[in-house]
PDB file of C-alpha atoms in Angstrom:
ATOM      1  CA  MET A   1     -25.669 -43.037  51.627  1.00 81.00           C
ATOM      2  CA  GLN A   2     -26.163 -45.223  54.664  1.00 87.00           C
ATOM      3  CA  CYS A   3     -29.871 -45.789  54.077  1.00 90.00           C
ATOM      4  CA  ASP A   4     -32.126 -47.220  51.374  1.00 92.00           C
ATOM      5  CA  CYS A   5     -34.268 -44.092  50.933  1.00 92.00           C
ATOM      6  CA  ARG A   6     -33.368 -43.676  47.263  1.00 93.00           C
ATOM      7  CA  ALA A   7     -34.592 -47.185  46.375  1.00 93.00           C
ATOM      8  CA  VAL A   8     -37.745 -46.787  48.493  1.00 94.00           C
ATOM      9  CA  ILE A   9     -38.618 -43.398  46.968  1.00 94.00           C
ATOM     10  CA  GLU A  10     -37.888 -44.650  43.432  1.00 94.00           C
ATOM     11  CA  ALA A  11     -40.258 -47.608  43.977  1.00 94.00           C
ATOM     12  CA  LYS A  12     -42.998 -45.278  45.235  1.00 94.00           C
ATOM     13  CA  LEU A  13     -42.512 -42.947  42.272  1.00 93.00           C
ATOM     14  CA  LYS A  14     -42.732 -45.907  39.892  1.00 94.00           C
ATOM     15  CA  ASP A  15     -45.981 -47.039  41.534  1.00 94.00           C
ATOM     16  CA  ARG A  16     -47.417 -43.534  41.192  1.00 94.00           C
ATOM     17  CA  ALA A  17     -46.368 -43.337  37.524  1.00 94.00           C
ATOM     18  CA  ARG A  18     -48.046 -46.718  36.851  1.00 93.00           C
ATOM     19  CA  GLU A  19     -51.340 -45.379  38.206  1.00 93.00           C
ATOM     20  CA  ALA A  20     -51.229 -42.430  35.785  1.00 93.00           C
ATOM     21  CA  LEU A  21     -50.364 -44.447  32.658  1.00 94.00           C
ATOM     22  CA  PRO A  22     -53.010 -45.901  30.336  1.00 93.00           C
ATOM     23  CA  GLU A  23     -53.524 -49.653  30.171  1.00 93.00           C
ATOM     24  CA  GLY A  24     -51.096 -51.406  27.837  1.00 93.00           C
ATOM     25  CA  TYR A  25     -48.030 -49.239  28.545  1.00 93.00           C
ATOM     26  CA  LYS A  26     -44.569 -50.783  28.173  1.00 93.00           C
ATOM     27  CA  ASP A  27     -41.036 -50.280  29.493  1.00 93.00           C
ATOM     28  CA  LEU A  28     -41.699 -47.945  32.407  1.00 92.00           C
ATOM     29  CA  GLU A  29     -38.437 -46.643  33.850  1.00 91.00           C
ATOM     30  CA  THR A  30     -38.077 -44.225  36.734  1.00 89.00           C
ATOM     31  CA  ARG A  31     -34.996 -42.805  38.426  1.00 90.00           C
ATOM     32  CA  LEU A  32     -34.511 -40.290  41.183  1.00 90.00           C
ATOM     33  CA  ASP A  33     -31.801 -37.909  39.979  1.00 91.00           C
ATOM     34  CA  GLY A  34     -29.546 -35.787  42.138  1.00 91.00           C
ATOM     35  CA  TYR A  35     -27.066 -38.434  43.325  1.00 92.00           C
ATOM     36  CA  ALA A  36     -23.319 -38.468  42.738  1.00 92.00           C
ATOM     37  CA  LEU A  37     -20.690 -41.172  43.127  1.00 90.00           C
ATOM     38  CA  ILE A  38     -18.001 -40.172  45.617  1.00 89.00           C
ATOM     39  CA  LEU A  39     -14.540 -41.754  45.792  1.00 87.00           C
ATOM     40  CA  GLU A  40     -13.520 -41.793  49.434  1.00 80.00           C
ATOM     41  CA  GLY A  41     -10.465 -43.700  50.616  1.00 79.00           C
ATOM     42  CA  ASN A  42     -10.620 -47.104  48.931  1.00 83.00           C
ATOM     43  CA  GLY A  43     -14.391 -47.065  48.610  1.00 83.00           C
ATOM     44  CA  LEU A  44     -17.105 -45.736  46.354  1.00 86.00           C
ATOM     45  CA  ASP A  45     -20.198 -44.173  47.897  1.00 87.00           C
ATOM     46  CA  GLU A  46     -23.315 -42.438  46.649  1.00 89.00           C
ATOM     47  CA  ARG A  47     -24.412 -39.037  47.980  1.00 92.00           C
ATOM     48  CA  ALA A  48     -27.347 -36.767  47.299  1.00 93.00           C
ATOM     49  CA  TYR A  49     -26.541 -33.427  45.703  1.00 92.00           C
ATOM     50  CA  MET A  50     -28.350 -30.292  44.657  1.00 93.00           C
ATOM     51  CA  GLU A  51     -27.337 -27.825  42.021  1.00 92.00           C
ATOM     52  CA  PHE A  52     -27.358 -24.133  42.814  1.00 92.00           C
ATOM     53  CA  THR A  53     -27.788 -21.794  39.854  1.00 95.00           C
ATOM     54  CA  GLY A  54     -28.046 -18.043  39.626  1.00 96.00           C
ATOM     55  CA  SER A  55     -26.860 -14.999  37.769  1.00 96.00           C
ATOM     56  CA  ALA A  56     -25.482 -11.545  38.433  1.00 95.00           C
ATOM     57  CA  LEU A  57     -24.790  -8.407  36.446  1.00 95.00           C
ATOM     58  CA  VAL A  58     -21.039  -7.776  36.436  1.00 95.00           C
ATOM     59  CA  PRO A  59     -19.143  -4.800  35.005  1.00 95.00           C
ATOM     60  CA  LYS A  60     -17.787  -5.230  31.485  1.00 94.00           C
ATOM     61  CA  LYS A  61     -14.011  -5.110  31.114  1.00 91.00           C
ATOM     62  CA  ARG A  62     -14.324  -2.086  28.822  1.00 91.00           C
ATOM     63  CA  GLY A  63     -16.165  -0.255  31.596  1.00 87.00           C
ATOM     64  CA  ASP A  64     -19.163   0.636  29.423  1.00 91.00           C
ATOM     65  CA  GLY A  65     -21.934  -1.227  31.198  1.00 94.00           C
ATOM     66  CA  PHE A  66     -22.780  -4.614  32.596  1.00 95.00           C
ATOM     67  CA  LYS A  67     -23.137  -8.167  31.337  1.00 95.00           C
ATOM     68  CA  LYS A  68     -24.995 -11.120  32.798  1.00 96.00           C
ATOM     69  CA  GLN A  69     -22.786 -13.810  34.351  1.00 95.00           C
ATOM     70  CA  LYS A  70     -24.213 -17.219  35.223  1.00 96.00           C
ATOM     71  CA  ILE A  71     -23.349 -18.959  38.487  1.00 95.00           C
ATOM     72  CA  SER A  72     -23.507 -22.735  38.940  1.00 95.00           C
ATOM     73  CA  HIS A  73     -22.344 -24.892  41.860  1.00 93.00           C
ATOM     74  CA  ARG A  74     -23.169 -28.329  43.257  1.00 91.00           C
ATOM     75  CA  MET A  75     -23.615 -29.037  46.943  1.00 92.00           C
ATOM     76  CA  ILE A  76     -23.087 -32.561  48.293  1.00 93.00           C
ATOM     77  CA  ALA A  77     -25.411 -33.486  51.156  1.00 93.00           C
ATOM     78  CA  GLY A  78     -23.865 -34.642  54.414  1.00 91.00           C
ATOM     79  CA  PHE A  79     -27.176 -36.242  55.419  1.00 93.00           C
ATOM     80  CA  CYS A  80     -29.979 -38.055  53.591  1.00 92.00           C
ATOM     81  CA  PRO A  81     -32.589 -35.451  52.580  1.00 92.00           C
ATOM     82  CA  PHE A  82     -35.384 -37.955  53.325  1.00 92.00           C
ATOM     83  CA  CYS A  83     -34.496 -39.631  56.636  1.00 93.00           C
ATOM     84  CA  GLY A  84     -31.670 -37.467  57.984  1.00 93.00           C
ATOM     85  CA  LYS A  85     -29.118 -40.264  58.465  1.00 92.00           C
ATOM     86  CA  PRO A  86     -25.467 -39.268  57.960  1.00 91.00           C
ATOM     87  CA  ALA A  87     -24.269 -39.848  54.396  1.00 89.00           C
ATOM     88  CA  LYS A  88     -20.925 -41.239  55.558  1.00 83.00           C
ATOM     89  CA  PRO A  89     -20.610 -44.562  57.362  1.00 77.00           C
ATOM     90  CA  GLU A  90     -20.664 -44.167  61.154  1.00 69.00           C
ATOM     91  CA  ALA A  91     -17.060 -45.441  61.408  1.00 63.00           C
ATOM     92  CA  ALA A  92     -15.845 -42.704  59.041  1.00 60.00           C
ATOM     93  CA  VAL A  93     -17.686 -40.015  61.008  1.00 57.00           C
ATOM     94  CA  GLN A  94     -16.186 -41.257  64.287  1.00 60.00           C
ATOM     95  CA  ALA A  95     -12.670 -41.370  62.769  1.00 60.00           C
ATOM     96  CA  GLU A  96     -13.001 -37.772  61.518  1.00 62.00           C
ATOM     97  CA  THR A  97     -14.265 -36.619  64.911  1.00 61.00           C
ATOM     98  CA  SER A  98     -11.350 -38.308  66.674  1.00 63.00           C
ATOM     99  CA  ALA A  99      -8.843 -36.770  64.253  1.00 63.00           C
ATOM    100  CA  ASP A 100     -10.388 -33.312  64.723  1.00 65.00           C
ATOM    101  CA  GLN A 101     -10.249 -33.637  68.497  1.00 67.00           C
ATOM    102  CA  GLU A 102      -6.598 -34.783  68.415  1.00 70.00           C
ATOM    103  CA  SER A 103      -5.543 -31.885  66.208  1.00 70.00           C
ATOM    104  CA  ALA A 104      -7.387 -29.427  68.490  1.00 70.00           C
ATOM    105  CA  HIS A 105      -5.544 -30.755  71.533  1.00 67.00           C
ATOM    106  CA  GLY A 106      -2.211 -31.334  69.808  1.00 61.00           C
TER     107      GLY A 106
END
């Protein structure tokens, strides 16, 4: 991500958790989940993701009814869900745009 929203939100969540804890607590840890490490080129980046889950009734192979089938996918965010900045560095976005335009004209 090209912003510090995760760190800012985690700090705010930690402050809120502190307010709710009784006096004398120890070892408070907080973490905002839903981030994945992405290998891109020679670099390592962090992106927000959400998991999509669902289910459907599908026909049994024997043909005598239906069974429940679970569905699970992850979606990587192209933009920060908090501030809206692009997840990729601006240079990478510009390079992709240039490459797309060249292939469209080529």
